[in-house]
Coordinates of C-alpha atoms and ligand atoms in Angstrom, one line a residue:
M1 CA 24.2 -25.6 -4.5
S2 CA 21.7 -23.7 -6.6
S3 CA 21.5 -20.0 -7.5
S4 CA 21.1 -17.3 -4.9
Y5 CA 17.7 -16.3 -3.5
S6 CA 16.4 -13.1 -1.9
F7 CA 13.1 -12.2 -0.2
S8 CA 11.9 -10.3 -3.3
K9 CA 12.8 -13.2 -5.6
I10 CA 10.7 -15.6 -3.5
E11 CA 7.9 -13.0 -3.2
S12 CA 7.9 -12.5 -7.0
F13 CA 7.4 -16.2 -7.6
E14 CA 4.5 -16.3 -5.2
K15 CA 2.8 -13.2 -6.7
C16 CA 3.2 -14.1 -10.3
K17 CA 5.1 -17.1 -11.7
L18 CA 5.4 -15.6 -15.1
Q19 CA 6.9 -12.4 -13.8
Y20 CA 9.4 -14.5 -11.8
K21 CA 10.3 -16.3 -15.0
Y22 CA 10.8 -13.1 -17.0
R23 CA 12.9 -11.6 -14.3
Y24 CA 14.9 -14.3 -12.8
I25 CA 15.1 -17.1 -15.4
D26 CA 15.0 -15.2 -18.7
K27 CA 16.8 -12.3 -16.9
L28 CA 15.0 -9.7 -19.0
P29 CA 16.0 -6.1 -18.1
L30 CA 13.8 -4.0 -15.8
R31 CA 12.9 -0.9 -17.8
I32 CA 10.1 0.7 -15.9
E33 CA 10.6 2.7 -12.7
T34 CA 7.4 3.6 -10.9
I35 CA 7.0 6.7 -8.8
E36 CA 6.2 4.7 -5.7
A37 CA 9.5 2.8 -6.0
F38 CA 11.4 6.0 -6.8
M39 CA 10.0 7.8 -3.8
G40 CA 10.9 4.8 -1.6
I41 CA 14.5 4.7 -2.9
I42 CA 15.1 8.4 -2.3
V43 CA 13.6 8.2 1.3
H44 CA 15.8 5.2 2.0
E45 CA 18.9 7.0 0.6
A46 CA 18.3 10.1 2.6
L47 CA 17.9 8.1 5.8
K48 CA 21.0 6.1 5.0
E49 CA 23.1 9.2 4.7
F50 CA 21.6 10.7 7.8
Y51 CA 22.2 7.6 9.9
E52 CA 25.8 7.3 8.6
L53 CA 26.4 10.6 10.4
V54 CA 24.4 9.5 13.5
K55 CA 26.7 6.5 13.7
N56 CA 29.6 9.0 14.1
K57 CA 27.6 11.0 16.7
I58 CA 26.8 13.8 14.2
I59 CA 23.1 14.7 14.5
K60 CA 22.1 16.9 11.6
P61 CA 19.1 19.1 11.9
E62 CA 15.8 18.2 10.2
K63 CA 16.3 20.7 7.5
W64 CA 19.5 18.9 6.5
L65 CA 17.6 15.7 6.1
L66 CA 14.9 17.4 4.0
S67 CA 17.5 19.2 1.8
K68 CA 19.3 15.8 1.3
F69 CA 16.0 14.3 0.2
D70 CA 15.4 17.3 -2.2
E71 CA 19.0 17.0 -3.6
L72 CA 18.7 13.2 -4.2
W73 CA 15.2 13.6 -5.8
K74 CA 16.3 16.4 -8.2
K75 CA 19.5 14.5 -9.1
D76 CA 17.7 11.3 -10.1
Y77 CA 14.2 12.2 -11.1
K78 CA 13.4 11.5 -14.8
D79 CA 10.2 12.2 -16.8
S80 CA 10.2 8.5 -17.8
I81 CA 9.2 7.5 -14.2
K82 CA 5.8 5.9 -14.5
I83 CA 2.9 7.3 -12.4
V84 CA 0.3 4.6 -12.3
K85 CA -2.3 6.4 -10.2
K86 CA -3.3 9.2 -12.5
E87 CA -5.0 11.2 -9.8
F88 CA -1.5 12.0 -8.3
S89 CA 1.4 14.0 -9.7
A90 CA 5.2 13.5 -9.2
E91 CA 4.9 16.6 -7.0
D92 CA 2.4 14.8 -4.7
Y93 CA 4.9 12.0 -4.3
Y94 CA 7.7 14.4 -3.6
E95 CA 5.6 16.0 -0.8
K96 CA 4.6 12.6 0.6
G97 CA 8.3 11.6 0.8
K98 CA 9.2 14.8 2.5
K99 CA 6.4 14.5 5.0
C100 CA 7.5 10.9 5.8
L101 CA 11.0 12.3 6.8
M102 CA 9.6 15.3 8.7
D103 CA 7.4 13.0 10.8
Y104 CA 10.2 10.5 11.3
Y105 CA 12.6 13.2 12.5
E106 CA 10.1 14.5 15.0
E107 CA 9.4 11.0 16.3
Y108 CA 13.0 9.9 16.8
K109 CA 15.0 13.0 17.6
P110 CA 17.6 13.2 19.3
F111 CA 18.4 9.8 17.7
D112 CA 20.1 8.5 20.9
Q113 CA 17.9 5.5 21.5
T114 CA 20.3 2.9 20.1
K115 CA 23.8 2.6 18.6
I116 CA 23.9 2.4 14.8
V117 CA 25.8 -0.7 13.7
K118 CA 25.2 -0.7 9.9
T119 CA 23.1 1.1 7.4
E120 CA 21.9 -0.7 4.2
E121 CA 23.9 -3.8 5.2
S122 CA 24.1 -6.6 2.6
V123 CA 23.7 -10.0 4.2
F124 CA 24.6 -13.4 2.7
F125 CA 24.1 -16.7 4.4
K126 CA 23.0 -20.3 3.7
L127 CA 19.5 -21.5 4.3
K128 CA 19.8 -25.1 5.5
Q129 CA 17.4 -28.1 5.7
N130 CA 19.0 -31.5 6.3
S131 CA 21.7 -31.8 3.7
D132 CA 20.1 -29.1 1.4
E133 CA 21.6 -25.6 1.3
Y134 CA 20.6 -22.5 -0.6
K135 CA 22.3 -19.1 -0.8
F136 CA 20.2 -16.3 0.6
T137 CA 21.0 -12.6 0.2
G138 CA 19.3 -9.5 1.5
I139 CA 19.8 -5.9 2.5
I140 CA 19.0 -4.7 6.1
D141 CA 17.9 -1.1 6.0
R142 CA 19.5 -0.4 9.4
L143 CA 21.0 -2.6 12.1
D144 CA 21.1 -1.1 15.6
W145 CA 22.5 -2.3 18.9
N146 CA 20.1 -1.6 21.8
D147 CA 22.6 -1.2 24.6
K148 CA 20.0 -0.9 27.4
E149 CA 18.2 -4.1 26.5
K150 CA 21.3 -5.8 25.0
V151 CA 19.6 -6.8 21.8
F152 CA 20.0 -6.2 18.1
E153 CA 17.3 -4.3 16.2
I154 CA 16.7 -4.9 12.6
H155 CA 14.9 -1.8 11.2
D156 CA 13.1 -1.8 7.9
Y157 CA 11.7 1.4 6.3
K158 CA 8.4 1.0 4.4
T159 CA 6.9 3.7 2.2
S160 CA 3.9 1.5 1.1
A161 CA 0.4 2.9 1.3
T162 CA -0.8 0.0 3.3
L163 CA -0.1 -0.5 7.0
M164 CA 0.9 -3.9 8.3
T165 CA -1.2 -5.3 11.2
Q166 CA 0.5 -6.7 14.3
E167 CA -0.7 -10.1 13.2
E168 CA 1.0 -9.7 9.8
A169 CA 4.2 -8.6 11.6
G170 CA 4.0 -11.9 13.6
Q171 CA 3.8 -13.8 10.4
D172 CA 6.3 -11.8 8.3
F173 CA 9.0 -13.8 6.7
Q174 CA 11.5 -11.2 5.5
L175 CA 13.0 -9.8 8.7
P176 CA 13.3 -13.2 10.4
L177 CA 15.4 -14.3 7.5
Y178 CA 17.7 -11.3 8.1
Q179 CA 17.8 -12.3 11.7
L180 CA 19.0 -15.7 10.7
A181 CA 21.7 -14.0 8.7
L182 CA 22.8 -12.1 11.8
L183 CA 22.8 -15.2 13.9
S184 CA 25.4 -16.7 11.6
K185 CA 27.7 -13.8 12.7
W186 CA 26.6 -13.0 16.3
P187 CA 25.1 -15.5 18.8
E188 CA 23.6 -12.4 20.6
A189 CA 21.3 -12.1 17.6
E190 CA 19.1 -14.9 19.0
K191 CA 17.2 -12.1 20.7
T192 CA 16.6 -9.5 18.1
K193 CA 13.8 -6.9 17.7
L194 CA 12.2 -6.8 14.3
I195 CA 11.1 -3.2 13.6
W196 CA 9.1 -1.9 10.7
H197 CA 8.8 1.9 10.1
F198 CA 5.7 2.6 8.1
L199 CA 6.7 6.1 7.2
L200 CA 3.6 7.3 5.5
F201 CA 1.7 6.5 8.7
N202 CA 4.4 7.6 11.1
K203 CA 4.0 4.2 12.8
Q204 CA 6.5 1.7 14.2
I205 CA 5.6 -1.9 14.4
E206 CA 7.6 -4.4 16.4
S207 CA 7.8 -8.1 16.6
S208 CA 10.3 -10.9 17.5
R209 CA 10.9 -14.6 16.9
T210 CA 11.9 -17.4 19.1
K211 CA 14.7 -19.8 18.2
E212 CA 12.1 -22.5 17.4
Q213 CA 10.2 -20.1 15.1
L214 CA 13.4 -19.2 13.3
T215 CA 14.0 -22.9 12.6
E216 CA 10.5 -23.2 11.2
I217 CA 11.0 -20.1 9.1
Q218 CA 14.2 -21.4 7.7
S219 CA 12.5 -24.7 6.8
L220 CA 9.6 -22.8 5.3
A221 CA 12.0 -20.7 3.2
V222 CA 13.7 -23.9 1.9
D223 CA 10.3 -25.4 1.0
K224 CA 9.4 -22.3 -0.9
I225 CA 12.8 -22.4 -2.8
K226 CA 12.3 -26.1 -3.5
A227 CA 8.8 -25.3 -5.0
I228 CA 10.5 -22.7 -7.2
E229 CA 13.1 -25.1 -8.4
A230 CA 10.6 -27.8 -9.1
C231 CA 8.3 -25.4 -11.1
K232 CA 7.8 -26.3 -14.7
E233 CA 4.8 -24.0 -15.6
F234 CA 4.9 -20.3 -15.2
P235 CA 1.4 -19.0 -15.8
P236 CA 0.5 -15.2 -15.5
Q237 CA -1.3 -14.2 -12.4
K238 CA -3.6 -11.2 -12.9
S239 CA -3.6 -8.8 -10.0
V240 CA -3.5 -5.1 -9.0
L241 CA 0.3 -5.5 -9.2
C242 CA 0.2 -5.9 -13.0
D243 CA 0.1 -2.1 -13.3
W244 CA 3.4 -1.9 -11.7
C245 CA 4.9 -4.8 -13.6
D246 CA 7.8 -4.3 -15.9
F247 CA 6.7 -7.0 -18.4
Q248 CA 3.1 -5.9 -19.3
E249 CA 4.1 -5.3 -22.9
I250 CA 5.2 -8.9 -23.4
C251 CA 2.8 -10.6 -20.9
P252 CA 0.1 -12.7 -22.7
L253 CA -2.5 -11.0 -20.5
W254 CA -1.6 -7.4 -21.3
R255 CA 0.3 -7.4 -24.6
H256 CA -2.7 -6.4 -26.7
P257 CA -4.0 -3.6 -24.4
K258 CA -0.5 -2.3 -24.1
K259 CA 0.0 -2.3 -27.9
M260 CA -3.3 -0.6 -28.4
E261 CA -2.3 2.3 -26.1
K262 CA 0.2 3.4 -28.6
L263 CA -2.1 3.5 -31.6
D264 CA -3.9 6.6 -32.9
E265 CA -7.7 6.5 -32.9
N266 CA -7.9 5.6 -36.6
K267 CA -5.5 2.6 -36.4
Y268 CA -7.0 1.6 -33.1
K269 CA -10.5 1.2 -34.6
K270 CA -9.2 -0.9 -37.5
D271 CA -7.3 -3.4 -35.3
P272 CA -8.9 -6.8 -35.7
G273 CA -8.9 -7.5 -31.9
V274 CA -10.6 -4.1 -31.2
K275 CA -13.2 -5.0 -33.9
L276 CA -14.0 -8.3 -32.2
V277 CA -14.5 -6.7 -28.8
T278 CA -16.6 -3.9 -30.3
S279 CA -18.9 -6.4 -32.1
Y280 CA -19.2 -8.7 -29.0
S281 CA -20.0 -5.8 -26.7
E282 CA -22.6 -4.4 -29.1
L283 CA -24.4 -7.8 -29.1
E284 CA -24.1 -7.9 -25.4
E285 CA -25.8 -4.6 -25.2
E286 CA -28.5 -5.7 -27.6
K287 CA -29.1 -8.8 -25.4
K288 CA -29.5 -6.6 -22.4
Q289 CA -32.1 -4.5 -24.1
L290 CA -34.0 -7.6 -25.4
K291 CA -34.0 -9.1 -21.9
A292 CA -35.5 -5.9 -20.5
K293 CA -38.1 -5.9 -23.3
I294 CA -39.0 -9.6 -22.6
A295 CA -39.5 -8.8 -18.9
E296 CA -41.8 -5.9 -19.9
I297 CA -43.8 -8.2 -22.3
E298 CA -44.2 -10.8 -19.6
Q299 CA -45.6 -8.3 -17.2
E300 CA -48.1 -7.2 -19.8
Q301 CA -49.1 -10.8 -20.4
E302 CA -49.5 -11.4 -16.7
K303 CA -52.1 -8.5 -16.6
I304 CA -53.9 -9.9 -19.6
A305 CA -54.0 -13.4 -18.0
E306 CA -55.6 -11.9 -14.9
A307 CA -58.2 -10.1 -17.0
A308 CA -58.8 -13.4 -19.0
V309 CA -59.5 -15.3 -15.7
E310 CA -62.0 -12.6 -14.6
F311 CA -63.6 -12.7 -18.0
A312 CA -63.9 -16.5 -17.9
E313 CA -65.4 -16.5 -14.3
R314 CA -67.8 -13.7 -15.2
E315 CA -69.0 -15.3 -18.5
G316 CA -68.7 -18.9 -17.4
S317 CA -66.6 -19.5 -20.5
W318 CA -63.3 -21.4 -20.0
I319 CA -62.2 -21.2 -23.5
I320 CA -61.9 -17.6 -24.9
D321 CA -61.9 -17.4 -28.6
G322 CA -59.4 -15.2 -30.7
P323 CA -58.6 -14.8 -34.4
D324 CA -56.0 -17.6 -34.7
K325 CA -55.6 -18.9 -31.1
Q326 CA -57.7 -19.5 -28.0
L327 CA -57.0 -18.9 -24.4
V328 CA -57.8 -21.8 -22.2
V329 CA -58.5 -20.7 -18.6
T330 CA -58.1 -23.2 -15.7
V331 CA -59.2 -22.5 -12.1
K332 CA -58.8 -25.4 -9.8
E333 CA -58.0 -26.3 -6.2
E334 CA -54.9 -28.3 -5.5
L335 CA -53.5 -29.8 -2.3
N336 CA -50.4 -27.8 -1.3
A337 CA -47.5 -29.1 0.7
P338 CA -46.0 -26.6 3.2
S339 CA -42.5 -25.5 2.6
R340 CA -40.0 -25.9 5.4
K341 CA -39.8 -22.1 5.7
E342 CA -43.6 -21.6 5.8
D343 CA -44.3 -24.2 8.5
T344 CA -41.4 -26.3 9.8
E345 CA -43.6 -28.4 12.1
K346 CA -46.0 -29.5 9.3
W347 CA -43.2 -29.9 6.8
E348 CA -41.3 -32.3 9.2
G349 CA -44.6 -34.2 10.1
L350 CA -45.3 -34.8 6.4
R351 CA -41.8 -35.8 5.7
N352 CA -41.7 -38.3 8.6
T353 CA -45.1 -39.7 7.6
L354 CA -43.8 -40.2 4.0
I355 CA -40.7 -41.9 5.3
E356 CA -42.5 -44.1 7.8
S357 CA -44.9 -45.2 5.0
D358 CA -42.1 -45.9 2.5
R359 CA -43.5 -43.3 0.2
Y360 CA -40.6 -40.8 0.5
V361 CA -38.6 -42.5 -2.2
E362 CA -41.5 -41.8 -4.6
V363 CA -41.4 -38.1 -4.1
S364 CA -37.7 -37.8 -3.1
T365 CA -38.5 -34.4 -1.5
V366 CA -41.4 -32.6 0.1
N367 CA -42.8 -30.2 -2.4
S368 CA -46.2 -29.6 -4.0
S369 CA -45.4 -30.4 -7.6
M370 CA -44.0 -33.9 -6.7
L371 CA -46.9 -34.5 -4.3
N372 CA -49.6 -33.5 -6.8
K373 CA -48.2 -35.9 -9.3
M374 CA -48.3 -38.8 -6.8
L375 CA -51.7 -37.9 -5.3
K376 CA -53.2 -39.2 -8.5
S377 CA -51.8 -42.7 -7.9
W378 CA -51.8 -43.0 -4.1
P379 CA -54.7 -44.8 -2.4
Q380 CA -57.3 -42.6 -0.7
E381 CA -56.5 -44.2 2.6
F382 CA -52.9 -42.8 2.5
I383 CA -54.1 -39.4 1.1
D384 CA -56.4 -39.2 4.1
K385 CA -53.4 -39.9 6.4
I386 CA -51.4 -36.9 5.1
K387 CA -54.3 -34.5 4.5
G388 CA -53.8 -32.8 7.9
F389 CA -50.4 -31.6 6.7
L390 CA -51.7 -30.2 3.5
S391 CA -53.6 -27.0 2.6
K392 CA -55.8 -26.2 -0.3
K393 CA -54.6 -23.7 -2.9
T394 CA -56.5 -22.2 -5.8
I395 CA -54.6 -22.4 -9.1
K396 CA -55.6 -20.0 -11.8
K397 CA -53.8 -20.3 -15.1
V398 CA -54.1 -19.4 -18.7
D399 CA -52.7 -21.3 -21.7
L400 CA -52.6 -20.1 -25.3
K401 CA -53.6 -22.9 -27.7
N402 CA -54.0 -23.2 -31.5
K403 CA -57.5 -23.4 -32.7
R404 CA -58.5 -26.9 -33.7
Ligands
SF4_501 S1 1.7 -8.2 -16.0 FE1 0.7 -9.2 -14.3 S2 0.3 -11.3 -15.1 FE2 1.8 -10.3 -16.5 S3 3.8 -11.0 -15.8 FE3 3.4 -9.0 -14.9 S4 2.5 -9.5 -12.9 FE4 2.4 -11.3 -14.1

């Protein structure tokens, strides 16, 4: 049997293989605590203590729950806790956590809906597939017995800022694995309610799994574990989660930016990497300005070309002389093939005639430039045949040539 797996271990591998390697293979210590994780832990702890009392039929008032939250927050809060979203302060997260508990209390008082079996219950069981077995561990936030419906309820508290959809609840992988763990102890757990409390939204989401679905989930979990054990390459996977990752300072994607954050302005500007980026980005800016200038010049040339055509037509002079160069003006009529968008019926008629006459291979597609090339070599008889599909177009152009 291999090492033990948890939902967060499997999830870490799926989100970023390199993070998985740092954390579970190299076993590097976790040093960064983020404010979101801290707030979640304190809310979970306050609810755990509250429900331990509920289990013994002691229902404390809301202010007890809030002062427990306050006590735990003040005891454990450290200035080193990382606040990734700079627009929020630690105070904002404190208030958010408190609001979660106030809403929760209002929603579920008087807390007599179910019987509390366990709070923060560690589960251990073996995931099986044929002869393969893998140890799985997890923590159930709260396990209740619903005596009216005679079912277990697995409750999971979430303090995340995104709300799970009902469809996502139907596809979730974590709570069904906990249900499998319960099943190894209680056959009644075959029917279990899976309940998520999205505390920031004051919303409860419920789902359940059939026996067949649980078998599939077990098999899927084993497949995921096998993929982890077979993995030889652990590339970094850049995502929004990087800002919350403990290993940014050693990760090949982030180690330079993280190192630069610690330098003063002087040392920062002298860093060879910073110099490369600065030069590259200056050239990029120059390119942008040159492109804009070229577009401006082309517009100006366009206007001069129009004036040159007018001049040539007025003067009856198709070569206009200049100091070193000459402008050669051409005004001619060309046969024009319709585009499919302009006239689908004609485009299809022309295409079919070309195909039927074995000429389609010569143009390979129906467009004016290919057609005009071929019109020079096609017999008049065939040109007459397709003339009805074509229209005449006046071409006016100007070419700059060296003087002979
Ligand atoms: S910083 Fe991002 S890419 Fe690097 S290990 Fe962490 S999650 Fe992966």
